[in-house]
mmCIF file of C-alpha atoms in Angstrom:
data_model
loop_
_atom_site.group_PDB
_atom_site.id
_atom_site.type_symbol
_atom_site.label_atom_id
_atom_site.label_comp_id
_atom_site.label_asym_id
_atom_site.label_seq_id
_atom_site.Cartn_x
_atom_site.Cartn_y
_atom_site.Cartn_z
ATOM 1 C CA UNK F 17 111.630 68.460 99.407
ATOM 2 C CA UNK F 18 107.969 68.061 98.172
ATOM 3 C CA UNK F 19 105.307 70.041 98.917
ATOM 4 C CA UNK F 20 101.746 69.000 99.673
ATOM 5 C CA UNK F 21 100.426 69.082 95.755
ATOM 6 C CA UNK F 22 103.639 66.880 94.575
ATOM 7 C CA UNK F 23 102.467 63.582 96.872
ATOM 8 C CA UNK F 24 100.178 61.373 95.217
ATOM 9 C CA UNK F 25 97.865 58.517 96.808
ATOM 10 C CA UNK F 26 100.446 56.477 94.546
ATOM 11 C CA UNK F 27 103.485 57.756 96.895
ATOM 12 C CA UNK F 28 101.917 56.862 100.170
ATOM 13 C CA UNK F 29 99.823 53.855 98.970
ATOM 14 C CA UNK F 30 101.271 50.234 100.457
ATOM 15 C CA UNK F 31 103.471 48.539 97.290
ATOM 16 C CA UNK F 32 101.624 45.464 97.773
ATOM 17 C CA UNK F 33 98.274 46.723 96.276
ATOM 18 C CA UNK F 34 99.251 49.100 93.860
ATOM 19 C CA UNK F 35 99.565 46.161 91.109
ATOM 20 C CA UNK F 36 95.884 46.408 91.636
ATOM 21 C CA UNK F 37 94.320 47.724 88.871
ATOM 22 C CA UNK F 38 90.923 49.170 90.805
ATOM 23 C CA UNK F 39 93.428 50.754 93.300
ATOM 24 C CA UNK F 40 95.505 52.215 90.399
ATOM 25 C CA UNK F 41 91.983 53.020 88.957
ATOM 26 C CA UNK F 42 90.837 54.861 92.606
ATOM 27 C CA UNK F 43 94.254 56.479 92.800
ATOM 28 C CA UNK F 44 93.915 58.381 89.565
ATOM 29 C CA UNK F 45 90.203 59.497 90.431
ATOM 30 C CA UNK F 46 90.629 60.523 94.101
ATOM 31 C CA UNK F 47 94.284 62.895 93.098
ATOM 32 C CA UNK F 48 92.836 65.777 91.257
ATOM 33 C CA UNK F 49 89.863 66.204 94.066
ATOM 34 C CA UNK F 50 92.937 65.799 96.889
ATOM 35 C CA UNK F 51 94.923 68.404 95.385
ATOM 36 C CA UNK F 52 91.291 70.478 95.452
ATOM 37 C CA UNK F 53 91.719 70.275 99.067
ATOM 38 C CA UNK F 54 94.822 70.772 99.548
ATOM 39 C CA UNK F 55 95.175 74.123 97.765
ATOM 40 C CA UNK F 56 92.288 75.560 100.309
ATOM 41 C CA UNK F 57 94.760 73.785 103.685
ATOM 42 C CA UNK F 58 96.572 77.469 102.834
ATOM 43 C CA UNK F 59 93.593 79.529 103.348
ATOM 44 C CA UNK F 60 93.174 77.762 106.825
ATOM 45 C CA UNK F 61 96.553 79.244 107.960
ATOM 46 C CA UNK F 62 95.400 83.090 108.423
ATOM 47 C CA UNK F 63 97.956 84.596 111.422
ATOM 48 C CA UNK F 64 100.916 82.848 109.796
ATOM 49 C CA UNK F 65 99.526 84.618 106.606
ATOM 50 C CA UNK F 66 98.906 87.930 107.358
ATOM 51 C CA UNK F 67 101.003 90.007 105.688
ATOM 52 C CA UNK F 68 99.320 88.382 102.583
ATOM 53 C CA UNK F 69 96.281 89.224 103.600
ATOM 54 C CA UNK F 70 93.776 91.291 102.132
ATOM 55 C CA UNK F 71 92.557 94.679 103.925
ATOM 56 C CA UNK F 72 89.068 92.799 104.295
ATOM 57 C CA UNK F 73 89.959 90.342 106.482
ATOM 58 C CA UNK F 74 92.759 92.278 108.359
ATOM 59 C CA UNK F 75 89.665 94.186 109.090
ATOM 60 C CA UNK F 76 87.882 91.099 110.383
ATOM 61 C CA UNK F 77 90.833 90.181 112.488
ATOM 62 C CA UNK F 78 91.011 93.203 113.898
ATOM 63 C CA UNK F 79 87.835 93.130 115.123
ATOM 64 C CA UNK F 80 88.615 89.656 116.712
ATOM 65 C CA UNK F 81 91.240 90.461 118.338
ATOM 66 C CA UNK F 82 89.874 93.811 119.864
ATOM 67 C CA UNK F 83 92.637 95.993 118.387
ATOM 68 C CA UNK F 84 91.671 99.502 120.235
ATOM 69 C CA UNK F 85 92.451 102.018 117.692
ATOM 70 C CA UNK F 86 93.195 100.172 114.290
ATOM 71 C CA UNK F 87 91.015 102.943 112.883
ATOM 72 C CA UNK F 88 93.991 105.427 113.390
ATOM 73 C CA UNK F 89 96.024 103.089 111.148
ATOM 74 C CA UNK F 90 97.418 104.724 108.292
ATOM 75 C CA UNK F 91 97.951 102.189 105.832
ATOM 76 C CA UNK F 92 98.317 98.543 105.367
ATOM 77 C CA UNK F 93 101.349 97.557 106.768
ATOM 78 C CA UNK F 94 100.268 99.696 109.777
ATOM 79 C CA UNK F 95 97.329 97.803 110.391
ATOM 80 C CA UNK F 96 98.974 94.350 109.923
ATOM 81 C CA UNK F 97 101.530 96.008 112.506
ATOM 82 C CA UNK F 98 98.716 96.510 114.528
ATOM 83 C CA UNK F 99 96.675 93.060 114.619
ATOM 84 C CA UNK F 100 100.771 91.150 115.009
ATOM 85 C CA UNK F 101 100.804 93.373 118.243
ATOM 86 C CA UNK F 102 97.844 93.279 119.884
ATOM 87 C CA UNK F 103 97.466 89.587 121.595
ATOM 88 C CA UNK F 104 100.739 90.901 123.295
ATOM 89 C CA UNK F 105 99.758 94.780 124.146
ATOM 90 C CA UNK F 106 96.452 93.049 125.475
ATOM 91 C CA UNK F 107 98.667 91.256 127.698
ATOM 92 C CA UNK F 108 100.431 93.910 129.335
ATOM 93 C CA UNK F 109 97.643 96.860 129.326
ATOM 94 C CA UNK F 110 97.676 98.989 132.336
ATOM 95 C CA UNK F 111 101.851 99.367 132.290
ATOM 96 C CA UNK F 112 104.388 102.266 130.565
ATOM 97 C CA UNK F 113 105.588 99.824 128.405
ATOM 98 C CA UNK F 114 101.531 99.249 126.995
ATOM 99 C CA UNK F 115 101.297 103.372 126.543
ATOM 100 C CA UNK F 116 104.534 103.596 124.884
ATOM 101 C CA UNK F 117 103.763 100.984 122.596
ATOM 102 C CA UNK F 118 100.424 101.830 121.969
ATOM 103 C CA UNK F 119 101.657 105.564 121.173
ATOM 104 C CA UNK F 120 103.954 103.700 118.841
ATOM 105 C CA UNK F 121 101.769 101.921 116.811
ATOM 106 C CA UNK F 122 100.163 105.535 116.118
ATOM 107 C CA UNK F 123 103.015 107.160 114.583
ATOM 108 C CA UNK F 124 104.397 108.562 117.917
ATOM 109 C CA UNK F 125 107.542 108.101 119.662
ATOM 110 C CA UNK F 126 107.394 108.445 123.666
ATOM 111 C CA UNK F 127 109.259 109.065 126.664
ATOM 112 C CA UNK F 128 107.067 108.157 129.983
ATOM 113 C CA UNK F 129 108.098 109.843 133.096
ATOM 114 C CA UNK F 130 106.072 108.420 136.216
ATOM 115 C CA UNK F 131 104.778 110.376 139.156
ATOM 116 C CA UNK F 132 108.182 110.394 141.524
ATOM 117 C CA UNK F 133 110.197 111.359 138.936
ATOM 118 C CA UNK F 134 108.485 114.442 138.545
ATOM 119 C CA UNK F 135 107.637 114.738 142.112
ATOM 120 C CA UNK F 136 103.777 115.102 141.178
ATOM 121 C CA UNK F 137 100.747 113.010 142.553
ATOM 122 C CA UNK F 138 101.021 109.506 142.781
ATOM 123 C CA UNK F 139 99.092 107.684 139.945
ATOM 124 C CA UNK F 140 100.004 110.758 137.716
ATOM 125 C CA UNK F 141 102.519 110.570 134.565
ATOM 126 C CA UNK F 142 103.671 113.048 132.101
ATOM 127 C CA UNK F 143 104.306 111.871 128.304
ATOM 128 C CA UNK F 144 106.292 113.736 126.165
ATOM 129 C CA UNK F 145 105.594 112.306 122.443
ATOM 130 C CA UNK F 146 107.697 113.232 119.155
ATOM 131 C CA UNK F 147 105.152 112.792 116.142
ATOM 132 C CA UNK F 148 106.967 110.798 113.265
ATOM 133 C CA UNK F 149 106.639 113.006 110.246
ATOM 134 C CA UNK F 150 106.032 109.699 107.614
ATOM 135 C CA UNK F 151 102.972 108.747 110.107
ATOM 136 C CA UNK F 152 101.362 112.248 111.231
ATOM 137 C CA UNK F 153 99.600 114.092 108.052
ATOM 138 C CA UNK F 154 97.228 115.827 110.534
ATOM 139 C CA UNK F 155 96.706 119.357 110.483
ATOM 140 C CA UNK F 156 94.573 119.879 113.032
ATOM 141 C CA UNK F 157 96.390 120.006 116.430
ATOM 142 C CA UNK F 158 92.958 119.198 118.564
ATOM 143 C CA UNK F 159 92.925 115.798 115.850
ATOM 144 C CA UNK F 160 96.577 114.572 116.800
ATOM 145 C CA UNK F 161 95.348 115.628 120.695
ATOM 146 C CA UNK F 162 92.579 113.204 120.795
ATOM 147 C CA UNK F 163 94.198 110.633 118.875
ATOM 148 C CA UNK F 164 96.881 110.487 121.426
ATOM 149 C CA UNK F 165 95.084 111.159 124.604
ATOM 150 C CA UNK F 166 93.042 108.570 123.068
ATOM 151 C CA UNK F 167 95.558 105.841 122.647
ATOM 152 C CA UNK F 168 97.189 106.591 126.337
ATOM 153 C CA UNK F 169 93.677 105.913 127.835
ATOM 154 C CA UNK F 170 92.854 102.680 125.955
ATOM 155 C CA UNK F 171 96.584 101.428 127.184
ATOM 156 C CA UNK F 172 97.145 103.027 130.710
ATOM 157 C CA UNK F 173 95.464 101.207 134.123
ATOM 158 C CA UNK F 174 92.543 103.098 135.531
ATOM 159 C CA UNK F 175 93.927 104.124 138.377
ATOM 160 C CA UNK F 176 96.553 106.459 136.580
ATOM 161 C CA UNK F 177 95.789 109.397 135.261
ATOM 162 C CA UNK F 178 97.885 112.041 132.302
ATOM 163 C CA UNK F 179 99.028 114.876 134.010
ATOM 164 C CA UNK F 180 100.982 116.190 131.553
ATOM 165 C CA UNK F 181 101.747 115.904 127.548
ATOM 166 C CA UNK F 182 104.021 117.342 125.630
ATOM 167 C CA UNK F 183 103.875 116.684 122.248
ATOM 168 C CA UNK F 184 107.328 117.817 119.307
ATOM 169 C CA UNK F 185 105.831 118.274 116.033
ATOM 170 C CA UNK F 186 108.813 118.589 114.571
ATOM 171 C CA UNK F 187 112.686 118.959 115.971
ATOM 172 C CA UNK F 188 112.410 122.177 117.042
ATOM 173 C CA UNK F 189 108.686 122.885 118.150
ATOM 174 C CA UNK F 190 107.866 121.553 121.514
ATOM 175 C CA UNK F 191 103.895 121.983 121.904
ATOM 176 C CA UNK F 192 101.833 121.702 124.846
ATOM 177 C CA UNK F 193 98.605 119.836 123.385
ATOM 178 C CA UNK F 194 97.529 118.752 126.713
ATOM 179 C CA UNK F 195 97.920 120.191 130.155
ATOM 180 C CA UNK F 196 95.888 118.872 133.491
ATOM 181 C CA UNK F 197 95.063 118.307 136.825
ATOM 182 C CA UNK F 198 95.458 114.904 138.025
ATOM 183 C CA UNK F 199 93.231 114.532 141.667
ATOM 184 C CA UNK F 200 93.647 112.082 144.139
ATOM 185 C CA UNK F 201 90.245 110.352 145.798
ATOM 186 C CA UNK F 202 92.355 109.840 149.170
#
């Protein structure tokens, strides 16, 4: 199979005229500026590209495509993780599956347990989150609390509210970073 830069104007060109020698004589001058053009074609093909892509315009992307928190990103692949994801989390903001995933793509693994399961107020959930040790290199515990609580809000509907989060830092130290209230307005 050929790619783009192996065609020539000669391949594609009618036989009848290339006995010509002005065509033969156009063909030779317009090839090097078409294979000019076609070497930028790539740069036009930027989502199908972008794990190739420069932090730059990840950056710019980002900022297209509204991702909420790609400033908690870690790293490269986390932000490219990030901008794949986030026509789809757009999509489904306001569900469990939007929270969880959303608490994913910060380093944290999530269970969500909704308001009847824990026999609290309706509109209420609980979260209890497992920080991944190769994403979490925070120290601080009031850090990895806002950075969570932070990523639920962007992701959950307005109408629900945390009630409860529990948070492992590691396999045997369950933490309570977050305890509240949840109020009805009925």
């Amino acid at each position: 199979m050929k790619s783009l830069n192996d065609i020539s104007l000669e391949n594609i060109a009618p036989s009848s005229i290339l006995g010509d020698e002005n065509i033969n004589a156009i063909i030779n001058a317009l090839n090097p500026e078409l294979n000019i053009i076609t070497d930028f074609i790539a740069e036009e093909f930027i989502y199908s590209r972008i794990n190739e892509l420069d932090s730059g315009v990840l950056d710019l992307l980002a900022w297209q495509f509204h991702v909420d928190f790609y400033d908690l990103a870690k790293d490269l692949p986390a932000k490219r993780k990030q901008v794949i994801n986030s026509i789809q989390w757009h999509m489904k903001k306001g569900t469990a599956w939007a929270i969880l995933k959303a608490l994913d793509m910060i380093g944290v693994d999530a269970e969500f347990i909704n308001w009847y399961e824990f026999g609290g107020e309706p509109y209420t959930f609980k979260i209890k989150a497992n920080l991944r040790h190769d994403y979490f290199n925070y120290s601080n515990k009031d850090e990895i609390t806002q950075n969570i609580i932070r990523a639920i809000n962007e992701a959950k509907a307005t109408r629900s509210f945390l009630a409860h989060l529990e948070t492992t830092l590691n396999e045997t130290d369950k933490t309570n970073l977050f305890a509240g209230i949840a109020q009805g307005t009925g």
